[in-house]
Amino acid sequence: MTFFIAVFVLVMQFIWLYIDEMLGKGLEWYVLGELFFYATANVVPMAMPLAILLASIMTFGNLGEHFELVAFKSAGISLQQIMKPLILFVIIISIGAFYFANNVIPVANLKFYSLLYDIRSQKPAINIMPNVFYNEIDGYTIRVKSKKAMDDGREMLKDVMIYNHSDNNGNLQVTVADSGIMSLSKDKTYFSIKLFNGVDYQDKPNGKATKIYPLSRFYFEENEMQIDLSGFQFKRTDEDAFKHDYRLL
C-alpha cells in the first residue's frame, strides 16, 4: 500500500510538471493513459526505496508501541533474528528492482519520451475566439465577431472573415459573411463553415511581373467551405529516432 501511495505522489508531481503541454490539445484519454503508464514505470526506482523505508518504520514502530519487541526479546529472540524476514524480503526486492531498472525502464523511457515529444508537437485543439485572428489552421486565417453554441453541437458565428492563403501566394482570397454555422466532422478530419449573406473577394494573378491583378467579387446567400484538419491529427514518431539517447539504451 505504501508503494502505491509513493507512486501516486510521484506521478502527480510529473503531471504537475507537464500539465501545460497536455492541456488544450484534444488528446484522447488512452493517449494520456499510455503516457501516465510509462511515467509510472519511470518513478518505480524512486518509489520503491521510499516505500520500503516507510513500511519498515511503520511496522517496527507498531511492534514497539505494543511491546511486541519486548516480548520477542523476553523469549530469547535477538533483533537480528527479528529482522531476518525483512532483510530477506529486501534482498528479493533488490534483485527484482535491478532487473526492472536494467530491462524494463529503458524500454519505458523510450516509449515515454517519444510519446511526450509527439504530445509537445501536437497542435492545440481548434478554439476560435471572438475578435481574434485564428491562424492555427494551415492556409487559413479566421476572425469572427461573436460565436454561440447551438443545441445540436454546432456553433453560430457572426461577422465572419476568412483569409485563404492555402496556395502560398499571400492573401489573395478573402471571404466576408454576415453569419455562419461551424461544425466538425465525426472523425474530426475536417470542419465545415456554412456562410450566409457574404462576399468572396479574390485577386487573380496573371503571371506577369505586375502588382495589379484582376479582382473578382462573388456575392452569395449561402456558401459552404470545408477545411482540412489533417494537421491536427495526433501522429506518432518512429521510436528509432530516439534510441541514440543514453537513457533509452
Coordinates of N, CA and C in Angstrom, one line a residue:
M1 N 0.8 -1.2 0.0 CA 0.0 0.0 0.0 C 0.9 1.3 0.0
T2 N 1.9 1.2 0.8 CA 2.8 2.4 0.9 C 3.5 2.6 -0.5
F3 N 3.8 1.5 -1.2 CA 4.4 1.7 -2.5 C 3.5 2.4 -3.5
F4 N 2.2 2.0 -3.5 CA 1.3 2.7 -4.4 C 1.0 4.1 -4.1
I5 N 1.1 4.4 -2.8 CA 0.9 5.8 -2.4 C 2.1 6.7 -2.8
A6 N 3.3 6.1 -2.7 CA 4.5 6.8 -3.2 C 4.5 7.0 -4.7
V7 N 4.1 5.9 -5.4 CA 4.0 6.1 -6.9 C 3.0 7.1 -7.3
F8 N 1.8 7.1 -6.6 CA 0.8 8.1 -6.9 C 1.3 9.6 -6.7
V9 N 2.0 9.8 -5.6 CA 2.6 11.1 -5.3 C 3.6 11.5 -6.4
L10 N 4.4 10.6 -6.8 CA 5.4 11.0 -7.8 C 4.8 11.2 -9.1
V11 N 3.8 10.4 -9.5 CA 3.1 10.6 -10.8 C 2.4 11.9 -10.8
M12 N 1.8 12.3 -9.6 CA 1.1 13.6 -9.5 C 2.1 14.8 -9.7
Q13 N 3.3 14.6 -9.2 CA 4.4 15.6 -9.4 C 4.7 15.7 -10.9
F14 N 4.8 14.5 -11.6 CA 5.0 14.5 -13.1 C 3.9 15.3 -13.8
I15 N 2.7 15.0 -13.5 CA 1.5 15.6 -14.1 C 1.6 17.1 -13.9
W16 N 1.9 17.6 -12.7 CA 2.0 19.0 -12.5 C 3.1 19.6 -13.3
L17 N 4.2 18.9 -13.5 CA 5.3 19.4 -14.3 C 5.0 19.6 -15.8
Y18 N 4.2 18.7 -16.3 CA 4.0 18.7 -17.8 C 2.5 19.0 -18.2
I19 N 1.7 19.5 -17.2 CA 0.3 19.7 -17.5 C 0.1 20.8 -18.5
D20 N 1.0 21.8 -18.6 CA 0.8 22.9 -19.5 C 1.0 22.4 -21.0
E21 N 1.7 21.3 -21.2 CA 2.0 20.8 -22.5 C 0.9 19.8 -22.9
M22 N 0.0 19.4 -22.0 CA -1.0 18.4 -22.4 C -2.4 19.1 -22.5
L23 N -2.6 20.2 -21.8 CA -3.9 20.8 -21.9 C -4.2 21.5 -23.2
G24 N -5.5 21.5 -23.6 CA -5.9 22.2 -24.8 C -5.5 21.6 -26.1
K25 N -5.1 20.4 -26.1 CA -4.7 19.8 -27.4 C -5.6 18.7 -27.9
G26 N -6.7 18.5 -27.2 CA -7.7 17.5 -27.6 C -7.2 16.1 -27.7
L27 N -6.3 15.7 -26.7 CA -5.8 14.3 -26.7 C -6.8 13.4 -26.2
E28 N -6.8 12.2 -26.8 CA -7.7 11.1 -26.3 C -7.3 10.6 -25.0
W29 N -8.2 10.0 -24.3 CA -7.9 9.5 -22.9 C -6.9 8.4 -22.9
Y30 N -6.9 7.6 -24.0 CA -6.0 6.5 -24.0 C -4.6 6.9 -24.2
V31 N -4.4 8.1 -24.9 CA -3.0 8.6 -25.1 C -2.5 9.1 -23.8
L32 N -3.3 9.8 -23.0 CA -2.9 10.3 -21.7 C -2.6 9.1 -20.8
G33 N -3.5 8.1 -20.9 CA -3.3 6.9 -20.0 C -2.0 6.2 -20.3
E34 N -1.7 6.1 -21.6 CA -0.4 5.5 -22.0 C 0.8 6.3 -21.5
L35 N 0.7 7.6 -21.6 CA 1.8 8.4 -21.1 C 2.0 8.3 -19.6
F36 N 0.9 8.2 -18.8 CA 1.0 8.1 -17.4 C 1.5 6.7 -17.0
F37 N 1.1 5.7 -17.8 CA 1.6 4.3 -17.5 C 3.1 4.3 -17.7
Y38 N 3.7 4.9 -18.7 CA 5.1 4.9 -18.9 C 5.8 5.8 -17.8
A39 N 5.1 6.8 -17.4 CA 5.7 7.7 -16.4 C 5.7 6.9 -15.0
T40 N 4.7 6.1 -14.8 CA 4.7 5.3 -13.6 C 5.9 4.3 -13.5
A41 N 6.2 3.7 -14.7 CA 7.4 2.8 -14.7 C 8.7 3.6 -14.4
N42 N 8.7 4.9 -14.8 CA 9.9 5.7 -14.7 C 10.1 6.1 -13.2
V43 N 9.0 6.1 -12.4 CA 9.2 6.6 -11.0 C 9.3 5.4 -10.0
V44 N 9.2 4.2 -10.5 CA 9.3 3.0 -9.6 C 10.6 3.0 -8.9
P45 N 11.8 3.2 -9.5 CA 13.1 3.2 -8.7 C 13.1 4.2 -7.6
M46 N 12.4 5.3 -7.7 CA 12.3 6.3 -6.6 C 11.3 5.9 -5.6
A47 N 10.2 5.3 -6.0 CA 9.1 4.9 -5.1 C 9.5 3.7 -4.3
M48 N 10.2 2.8 -4.8 CA 10.5 1.5 -4.1 C 11.3 1.7 -2.8
P49 N 12.4 2.4 -2.8 CA 13.1 2.6 -1.5 C 12.3 3.4 -0.5
L50 N 11.6 4.4 -1.0 CA 10.8 5.2 -0.1 C 9.7 4.3 0.5
A51 N 9.1 3.5 -0.3 CA 8.0 2.6 0.3 C 8.5 1.6 1.3
I52 N 9.7 1.0 1.0 CA 10.3 0.0 1.9 C 10.7 0.7 3.3
L53 N 11.2 1.9 3.1 CA 11.6 2.7 4.3 C 10.4 3.0 5.2
L54 N 9.4 3.6 4.6 CA 8.2 3.9 5.3 C 7.5 2.7 5.9
A55 N 7.4 1.6 5.1 CA 6.7 0.4 5.6 C 7.5 -0.2 6.8
S56 N 8.9 -0.2 6.7 CA 9.7 -0.7 7.8 C 9.5 0.1 9.1
I57 N 9.5 1.4 8.9 CA 9.3 2.3 10.1 C 8.0 2.1 10.8
M58 N 7.0 2.0 9.9 CA 5.6 1.8 10.5 C 5.5 0.4 11.1
T59 N 6.1 -0.6 10.5 CA 6.0 -2.0 11.1 C 6.7 -2.1 12.4
F60 N 7.9 -1.7 12.5 CA 8.7 -1.8 13.7 C 8.2 -0.8 14.8
G61 N 7.7 0.3 14.3 CA 7.1 1.3 15.2 C 5.9 0.7 15.9
N62 N 5.1 0.0 15.1 CA 3.9 -0.7 15.7 C 4.2 -1.8 16.6
L63 N 5.3 -2.6 16.3 CA 5.7 -3.6 17.2 C 6.2 -3.0 18.5
G64 N 7.0 -1.9 18.4 CA 7.5 -1.3 19.6 C 6.4 -0.7 20.5
E65 N 5.3 -0.1 19.8 CA 4.2 0.5 20.5 C 3.5 -0.5 21.3
H66 N 3.3 -1.7 20.8 CA 2.5 -2.7 21.5 C 3.4 -3.7 22.3
F67 N 4.7 -3.3 22.5 CA 5.6 -4.0 23.4 C 5.8 -5.4 22.8
E68 N 5.6 -5.6 21.5 CA 5.9 -6.9 20.9 C 7.4 -7.2 20.8
L69 N 8.2 -6.1 20.6 CA 9.6 -6.3 20.5 C 10.2 -6.8 21.9
V70 N 9.6 -6.3 22.9 CA 10.0 -6.7 24.3 C 9.6 -8.2 24.5
A71 N 8.5 -8.6 24.0 CA 8.1 -10.0 24.1 C 9.0 -10.9 23.3
F72 N 9.4 -10.4 22.1 CA 10.4 -11.2 21.4 C 11.7 -11.4 22.1
K73 N 12.2 -10.3 22.7 CA 13.5 -10.3 23.4 C 13.4 -11.2 24.7
S74 N 12.2 -11.1 25.3 CA 12.0 -11.9 26.5 C 12.0 -13.4 26.2
A75 N 11.6 -13.7 25.0 CA 11.6 -15.1 24.5 C 12.9 -15.6 24.0
G76 N 13.9 -14.7 24.1 CA 15.3 -15.0 23.7 C 15.6 -14.9 22.2
I77 N 14.7 -14.1 21.5 CA 14.9 -13.9 20.1 C 15.6 -12.5 19.9
S78 N 16.8 -12.5 19.3 CA 17.6 -11.3 19.1 C 16.9 -10.4 18.0
L79 N 17.4 -9.2 18.0 CA 16.9 -8.2 17.0 C 17.3 -8.7 15.6
Q80 N 18.5 -9.2 15.4 CA 18.9 -9.7 14.1 C 18.0 -10.8 13.6
Q81 N 17.5 -11.7 14.5 CA 16.6 -12.8 14.1 C 15.2 -12.2 13.7
I82 N 14.8 -11.1 14.5 CA 13.5 -10.5 14.2 C 13.6 -9.9 12.8
M83 N 14.7 -9.3 12.4 CA 14.8 -8.6 11.2 C 15.2 -9.4 10.0
K84 N 15.5 -10.7 10.2 CA 15.8 -11.6 9.1 C 14.8 -11.7 8.0
P85 N 13.5 -11.8 8.3 CA 12.5 -11.8 7.2 C 12.5 -10.5 6.4
L86 N 12.7 -9.4 7.1 CA 12.8 -8.1 6.4 C 14.0 -8.0 5.5
I87 N 15.1 -8.5 6.0 CA 16.4 -8.5 5.2 C 16.2 -9.4 4.0
L88 N 15.6 -10.6 4.2 CA 15.4 -11.5 3.0 C 14.5 -10.8 2.0
F89 N 13.4 -10.2 2.5 CA 12.5 -9.5 1.6 C 13.2 -8.4 0.8
V90 N 14.0 -7.6 1.5 CA 14.7 -6.5 0.8 C 15.7 -7.1 -0.2
I91 N 16.3 -8.2 0.0 CA 17.2 -8.8 -1.0 C 16.5 -9.2 -2.2
I92 N 15.3 -9.8 -2.0 CA 14.5 -10.3 -3.1 C 14.0 -9.0 -3.9
I93 N 13.6 -8.0 -3.2 CA 13.1 -6.8 -3.9 C 14.3 -6.1 -4.6
S94 N 15.5 -6.2 -4.1 CA 16.6 -5.5 -4.7 C 16.9 -6.2 -6.0
I95 N 16.9 -7.6 -6.0 CA 17.1 -8.3 -7.3 C 16.1 -8.0 -8.3
G96 N 14.8 -8.0 -7.9 CA 13.7 -7.6 -8.8 C 13.9 -6.2 -9.3
A97 N 14.3 -5.2 -8.4 CA 14.5 -3.8 -8.8 C 15.6 -3.7 -9.8
F98 N 16.7 -4.5 -9.6 CA 17.8 -4.5 -10.6 C 17.3 -4.9 -12.0
Y99 N 16.6 -6.0 -12.0 CA 16.1 -6.5 -13.3 C 15.2 -5.5 -13.9
F100 N 14.3 -4.9 -13.1 CA 13.4 -3.9 -13.6 C 14.1 -2.6 -14.2
A101 N 15.1 -2.2 -13.5 CA 15.9 -1.0 -13.9 C 16.7 -1.3 -15.2
N102 N 17.2 -2.5 -15.3 CA 18.1 -2.9 -16.4 C 17.3 -3.3 -17.7
N103 N 16.1 -3.8 -17.5 CA 15.4 -4.3 -18.7 C 14.1 -3.5 -19.0
V104 N 13.4 -3.1 -18.0 CA 12.1 -2.5 -18.3 C 12.2 -1.0 -18.4
I105 N 12.9 -0.3 -17.6 CA 12.9 1.1 -17.6 C 13.5 1.7 -18.9
P106 N 14.5 1.2 -19.5 CA 15.0 1.8 -20.8 C 13.9 1.7 -21.9
V107 N 13.1 0.6 -21.9 CA 12.0 0.5 -22.9 C 10.9 1.5 -22.5
A108 N 10.6 1.6 -21.2 CA 9.6 2.5 -20.8 C 10.0 4.0 -21.1
N109 N 11.3 4.3 -20.9 CA 11.8 5.6 -21.2 C 11.7 6.0 -22.7
L110 N 12.0 5.0 -23.5 CA 12.0 5.2 -24.9 C 10.5 5.5 -25.4
K111 N 9.6 4.7 -24.9 CA 8.2 5.0 -25.3 C 7.7 6.3 -24.7
F112 N 8.1 6.6 -23.4 CA 7.6 7.8 -22.7 C 8.1 9.0 -23.5
Y113 N 9.4 9.1 -23.7 CA 9.9 10.3 -24.3 C 9.5 10.5 -25.8
S114 N 9.3 9.4 -26.5 CA 8.8 9.5 -27.9 C 7.4 10.0 -27.9
L115 N 6.6 9.5 -27.0 CA 5.2 9.9 -26.8 C 5.1 11.4 -26.3
L116 N 5.9 11.7 -25.4 CA 5.9 13.1 -24.9 C 6.3 14.1 -26.0
Y117 N 7.3 13.7 -26.8 CA 7.7 14.5 -28.0 C 6.5 14.8 -28.9
D118 N 5.7 13.7 -29.2 CA 4.6 13.8 -30.1 C 3.5 14.7 -29.5
I119 N 3.3 14.6 -28.2 CA 2.3 15.5 -27.5 C 2.8 16.9 -27.6
R120 N 4.1 17.2 -27.4 CA 4.6 18.6 -27.5 C 4.4 19.1 -28.9
S121 N 4.5 18.3 -29.9 CA 4.4 18.7 -31.3 C 3.0 18.8 -31.7
Q122 N 2.0 18.3 -31.0 CA 0.6 18.3 -31.3 C 0.1 19.8 -31.3
K123 N -0.6 20.1 -32.3 CA -1.3 21.5 -32.3 C -2.4 21.5 -31.3
P124 N -2.6 22.7 -30.7 CA -3.8 22.9 -29.8 C -5.1 22.6 -30.6
A125 N -6.1 22.1 -29.8 CA -7.4 21.9 -30.4 C -8.0 23.2 -30.9
I126 N -8.8 23.1 -31.9 CA -9.4 24.3 -32.5 C -10.2 25.1 -31.5
N127 N -9.9 26.4 -31.3 CA -10.6 27.2 -30.4 C -10.6 28.6 -31.0
I128 N -11.6 28.9 -31.8 CA -11.7 30.2 -32.4 C -12.4 31.2 -31.4
M129 N -11.6 32.2 -31.0 CA -12.1 33.2 -30.1 C -12.7 34.4 -30.8
P130 N -13.7 35.0 -30.2 CA -14.2 36.2 -30.9 C -13.2 37.4 -30.9
N131 N -13.2 38.1 -32.1 CA -12.4 39.2 -32.3 C -10.9 38.9 -32.2
V132 N -10.5 37.7 -32.5 CA -9.1 37.3 -32.5 C -8.8 36.6 -33.8
F133 N -7.8 37.0 -34.5 CA -7.4 36.3 -35.8 C -6.8 34.9 -35.4
Y134 N -7.5 33.9 -35.9 CA -7.1 32.5 -35.6 C -6.3 31.9 -36.8
N135 N -5.1 31.6 -36.6 CA -4.2 31.2 -37.8 C -3.6 29.8 -37.5
E136 N -4.1 29.0 -36.6 CA -3.5 27.7 -36.4 C -3.8 26.7 -37.5
I137 N -4.8 27.0 -38.3 CA -5.2 26.1 -39.4 C -4.3 26.4 -40.6
D138 N -3.6 25.4 -41.1 CA -2.7 25.7 -42.3 C -3.5 26.2 -43.5
G139 N -3.0 27.4 -43.9 CA -3.5 28.0 -45.1 C -4.7 28.9 -44.9
Y140 N -5.2 29.1 -43.7 CA -6.4 29.9 -43.4 C -6.2 30.7 -42.2
T141 N -6.8 31.9 -42.2 CA -6.9 32.8 -41.0 C -8.3 33.2 -40.9
I142 N -8.9 33.0 -39.7 CA -10.3 33.2 -39.4 C -10.5 34.2 -38.3
R143 N -11.4 35.1 -38.5 CA -11.8 36.0 -37.5 C -13.3 36.1 -37.4
V144 N -13.9 36.0 -36.2 CA -15.3 36.1 -36.1 C -15.6 37.2 -35.0
K145 N -16.7 37.9 -35.1 CA -17.0 38.9 -34.1 C -17.6 38.2 -32.8
S146 N -18.4 37.2 -33.0 CA -19.0 36.5 -31.9 C -19.4 35.1 -32.3
K147 N -19.5 34.2 -31.3 CA -20.0 32.9 -31.6 C -20.8 32.4 -30.4
K148 N -21.7 31.5 -30.8 CA -22.7 31.0 -29.8 C -22.9 29.5 -30.1
A149 N -22.9 28.7 -29.0 CA -23.1 27.2 -29.1 C -24.6 27.0 -29.4
M150 N -24.8 26.0 -30.3 CA -26.2 25.6 -30.6 C -26.5 24.3 -30.0
D151 N -27.8 23.9 -29.9 CA -28.3 22.7 -29.2 C -27.7 21.5 -29.9
D152 N -27.5 21.5 -31.2 CA -27.0 20.3 -31.9 C -25.5 20.1 -31.9
G153 N -24.8 20.9 -31.1 CA -23.3 20.8 -31.0 C -22.6 21.7 -32.0
R154 N -23.3 22.3 -32.9 CA -22.6 23.3 -33.9 C -22.5 24.6 -33.2
E155 N -21.9 25.6 -33.9 CA -21.7 26.9 -33.4 C -22.1 27.9 -34.4
M156 N -22.9 28.9 -33.9 CA -23.3 30.0 -34.7 C -22.3 31.1 -34.7
L157 N -21.8 31.6 -35.8 CA -20.8 32.6 -35.9 C -21.4 33.9 -36.5
K158 N -21.0 35.0 -36.0 CA -21.4 36.3 -36.5 C -20.2 37.1 -37.1
D159 N -20.5 37.9 -38.2 CA -19.5 38.7 -38.8 C -18.2 38.0 -39.0
V160 N -18.2 37.1 -40.0 CA -17.1 36.1 -40.3 C -16.2 36.7 -41.4
M161 N -14.9 36.6 -41.2 CA -13.9 36.9 -42.2 C -12.9 35.8 -42.3
I162 N -12.7 35.3 -43.5 CA -11.8 34.2 -43.7 C -10.8 34.5 -44.8
Y163 N -9.5 34.5 -44.4 CA -8.4 34.7 -45.4 C -7.9 33.3 -45.8
N164 N -7.9 33.1 -47.2 CA -7.5 31.8 -47.7 C -6.1 32.1 -48.4
H165 N -5.1 31.6 -47.8 CA -3.7 31.6 -48.4 C -3.2 30.2 -48.5
S166 N -4.0 29.3 -48.9 CA -3.6 27.9 -48.9 C -2.7 27.6 -50.1
D167 N -2.7 28.5 -51.1 CA -1.8 28.3 -52.3 C -0.4 28.9 -52.1
N168 N -0.2 29.5 -50.9 CA 1.1 30.1 -50.5 C 1.5 31.2 -51.4
N169 N 0.5 32.0 -51.9 CA 0.7 33.1 -52.7 C 0.3 34.4 -52.0
G170 N 0.1 34.4 -50.7 CA -0.4 35.5 -50.0 C -1.9 35.5 -49.8
N171 N -2.4 36.6 -49.3 CA -3.8 36.7 -49.0 C -4.5 37.2 -50.3
L172 N -4.7 36.3 -51.2 CA -5.3 36.7 -52.5 C -6.8 36.4 -52.5
Q173 N -7.3 35.7 -51.5 CA -8.8 35.4 -51.4 C -9.3 35.7 -50.0
V174 N -10.3 36.5 -49.9 CA -10.9 36.9 -48.6 C -12.4 36.7 -48.7
T175 N -13.0 36.0 -47.8 CA -14.4 35.8 -47.7 C -15.0 36.5 -46.5
V176 N -16.0 37.3 -46.7 CA -16.7 38.0 -45.6 C -18.2 37.6 -45.6
A177 N -18.7 37.3 -44.5 CA -20.1 36.9 -44.4 C -20.7 37.5 -43.1
D178 N -22.1 37.7 -43.2 CA -22.8 38.2 -42.0 C -22.8 37.2 -40.9
S179 N -23.0 35.9 -41.3 CA -23.1 34.9 -40.2 C -22.7 33.6 -40.8
G180 N -22.5 32.6 -40.0 CA -22.1 31.2 -40.4 C -22.4 30.2 -39.3
I181 N -22.4 29.0 -39.8 CA -22.5 27.8 -38.8 C -21.3 26.9 -39.0
M182 N -20.6 26.7 -37.9 CA -19.4 25.8 -38.0 C -19.7 24.5 -37.3
S183 N -19.2 23.4 -37.9 CA -19.4 22.1 -37.4 C -18.2 21.2 -37.7
L184 N -17.8 20.3 -36.8 CA -16.7 19.3 -37.1 C -17.3 18.0 -37.6
S185 N -16.5 17.4 -38.5 CA -17.0 16.1 -38.9 C -16.8 15.0 -37.8
K186 N -17.5 13.9 -37.9 CA -17.5 12.9 -36.8 C -16.1 12.4 -36.6
D187 N -15.3 12.2 -37.6 CA -13.9 11.7 -37.4 C -12.9 12.8 -37.2
K188 N -13.4 14.1 -37.2 CA -12.6 15.3 -36.9 C -11.4 15.5 -37.9
T189 N -11.6 15.0 -39.1 CA -10.6 15.2 -40.1 C -10.8 16.5 -40.9
Y190 N -12.0 17.1 -40.8 CA -12.2 18.4 -41.4 C -13.4 19.0 -40.7
F191 N -13.5 20.3 -40.9 CA -14.7 21.0 -40.4 C -15.3 21.9 -41.5
S192 N -16.5 22.1 -41.4 CA -17.2 22.9 -42.5 C -17.8 24.2 -41.8
I193 N -17.8 25.2 -42.6 CA -18.4 26.5 -42.2 C -19.4 26.9 -43.3
K194 N -20.7 26.9 -43.0 CA -21.7 27.3 -43.9 C -22.0 28.8 -43.7
L195 N -21.6 29.6 -44.7 CA -21.7 31.0 -44.6 C -23.0 31.6 -45.2
F196 N -23.5 32.7 -44.7 CA -24.7 33.3 -45.2 C -24.5 34.7 -45.4
N197 N -25.1 35.2 -46.6 CA -25.1 36.6 -47.0 C -23.7 37.2 -46.9
G198 N -22.9 36.8 -47.9 CA -21.5 37.3 -47.9 C -20.9 37.6 -49.2
V199 N -19.7 37.9 -49.3 CA -18.9 38.3 -50.5 C -17.6 37.5 -50.5
D200 N -17.2 37.0 -51.6 CA -15.9 36.4 -51.7 C -15.1 37.2 -52.7
Y201 N -14.0 37.8 -52.2 CA -13.1 38.6 -52.9 C -11.9 37.8 -53.3
Q202 N -11.5 37.9 -54.6 CA -10.3 37.1 -55.0 C -9.5 37.8 -56.0
D203 N -8.2 38.0 -55.8 CA -7.3 38.5 -56.8 C -6.8 37.4 -57.6
K204 N -6.7 37.6 -58.9 CA -6.3 36.6 -59.9 C -5.0 37.0 -60.6
P205 N -3.8 36.5 -60.1 CA -2.6 36.8 -60.7 C -2.5 36.3 -62.1
N206 N -2.0 37.1 -63.0 CA -2.0 36.7 -64.5 C -0.6 36.2 -64.9
G207 N 0.3 36.1 -63.9 CA 1.6 35.6 -64.3 C 2.6 36.6 -64.8
K208 N 2.2 37.8 -64.9 CA 3.1 38.9 -65.4 C 3.7 39.6 -64.2
A209 N 4.8 40.3 -64.4 CA 5.5 41.0 -63.4 C 4.8 42.3 -63.1
T210 N 3.7 42.2 -62.4 CA 3.0 43.4 -62.1 C 2.3 43.2 -60.7
K211 N 2.1 44.4 -60.1 CA 1.4 44.3 -58.8 C -0.1 44.5 -58.9
I212 N -0.6 44.7 -60.1 CA -2.0 45.0 -60.3 C -2.6 43.7 -60.9
Y213 N -3.6 43.1 -60.1 CA -4.3 41.9 -60.5 C -5.7 42.2 -60.7
P214 N -6.3 41.4 -61.6 CA -7.8 41.5 -61.7 C -8.5 41.0 -60.4
L215 N -9.6 41.7 -60.1 CA -10.3 41.4 -58.8 C -11.7 40.9 -59.2
S216 N -12.1 39.8 -58.6 CA -13.4 39.2 -58.8 C -14.2 39.3 -57.4
R217 N -15.5 39.5 -57.6 CA -16.4 39.5 -56.4 C -17.5 38.5 -56.6
F218 N -17.7 37.7 -55.6 CA -18.8 36.7 -55.8 C -19.7 36.9 -54.6
Y219 N -20.9 37.4 -54.9 CA -21.9 37.6 -53.8 C -22.7 36.3 -53.7
F220 N -23.0 35.9 -52.5 CA -23.7 34.7 -52.2 C -24.7 34.9 -51.0
E221 N -25.7 34.1 -51.1 CA -26.6 34.0 -49.9 C -26.3 32.8 -49.0
E222 N -25.7 31.8 -49.6 CA -25.2 30.7 -48.8 C -24.1 30.0 -49.5
N223 N -23.0 29.8 -48.8 CA -21.8 29.2 -49.3 C -21.1 28.3 -48.2
E224 N -20.8 27.1 -48.6 CA -20.2 26.2 -47.6 C -18.7 25.9 -47.9
M225 N -17.9 26.0 -46.9 CA -16.4 25.8 -47.0 C -16.1 24.6 -46.2
Q226 N -15.3 23.7 -46.7 CA -14.8 22.6 -46.0 C -13.2 22.7 -45.8
I227 N -12.7 22.7 -44.6 CA -11.3 22.9 -44.4 C -10.7 21.7 -43.8
D228 N -9.6 21.2 -44.4 CA -8.9 20.0 -44.0 C -8.2 20.2 -42.6
L229 N -8.4 19.3 -41.7 CA -7.8 19.3 -40.4 C -6.8 18.2 -40.2
S230 N -6.2 17.7 -41.2 CA -5.2 16.7 -41.1 C -4.0 17.1 -40.2
G231 N -3.7 18.4 -40.2 CA -2.6 18.9 -39.4 C -2.8 18.8 -37.9
F232 N -4.1 18.6 -37.5 CA -4.5 18.5 -36.1 C -4.5 17.1 -35.6
Q233 N -4.3 16.1 -36.6 CA -4.4 14.7 -36.2 C -3.1 14.3 -35.4
F234 N -3.3 13.5 -34.3 CA -2.2 13.1 -33.5 C -1.4 12.0 -34.2
K235 N -0.1 12.3 -34.5 CA 0.8 11.5 -35.2 C 1.9 11.0 -34.4
R236 N 2.2 9.7 -34.5 CA 3.3 9.1 -33.7 C 4.6 9.1 -34.5
T237 N 5.7 9.4 -33.9 CA 7.0 9.4 -34.5 C 7.7 8.1 -34.3
D238 N 8.5 7.7 -35.3 CA 9.2 6.4 -35.2 C 10.1 6.4 -33.9
E239 N 10.0 5.4 -33.1 CA 10.8 5.4 -31.9 C 12.3 5.2 -32.1
D240 N 12.7 4.7 -33.3 CA 14.1 4.5 -33.6 C 14.9 5.9 -33.6
A241 N 14.1 7.0 -33.8 CA 14.8 8.3 -33.9 C 15.3 8.7 -32.5
F242 N 14.8 8.1 -31.4 CA 15.2 8.5 -30.1 C 16.2 7.5 -29.4
K243 N 16.6 6.5 -30.1 CA 17.4 5.4 -29.4 C 18.8 5.9 -29.2
H244 N 19.2 7.0 -29.7 CA 20.6 7.5 -29.5 C 20.8 8.0 -28.1
D245 N 19.7 8.3 -27.4 CA 19.8 8.9 -26.0 C 20.3 7.8 -25.1
Y246 N 21.2 8.2 -24.2 CA 21.8 7.2 -23.2 C 20.8 6.6 -22.3
R247 N 19.7 7.4 -22.0 CA 18.7 6.9 -21.1 C 17.8 5.8 -21.7
L248 N 17.9 5.7 -23.0 CA 17.0 4.8 -23.7 C 17.7 3.6 -24.3
L249 N 18.9 3.3 -23.9 CA 19.6 2.2 -24.4 C 19.0 0.8 -23.9

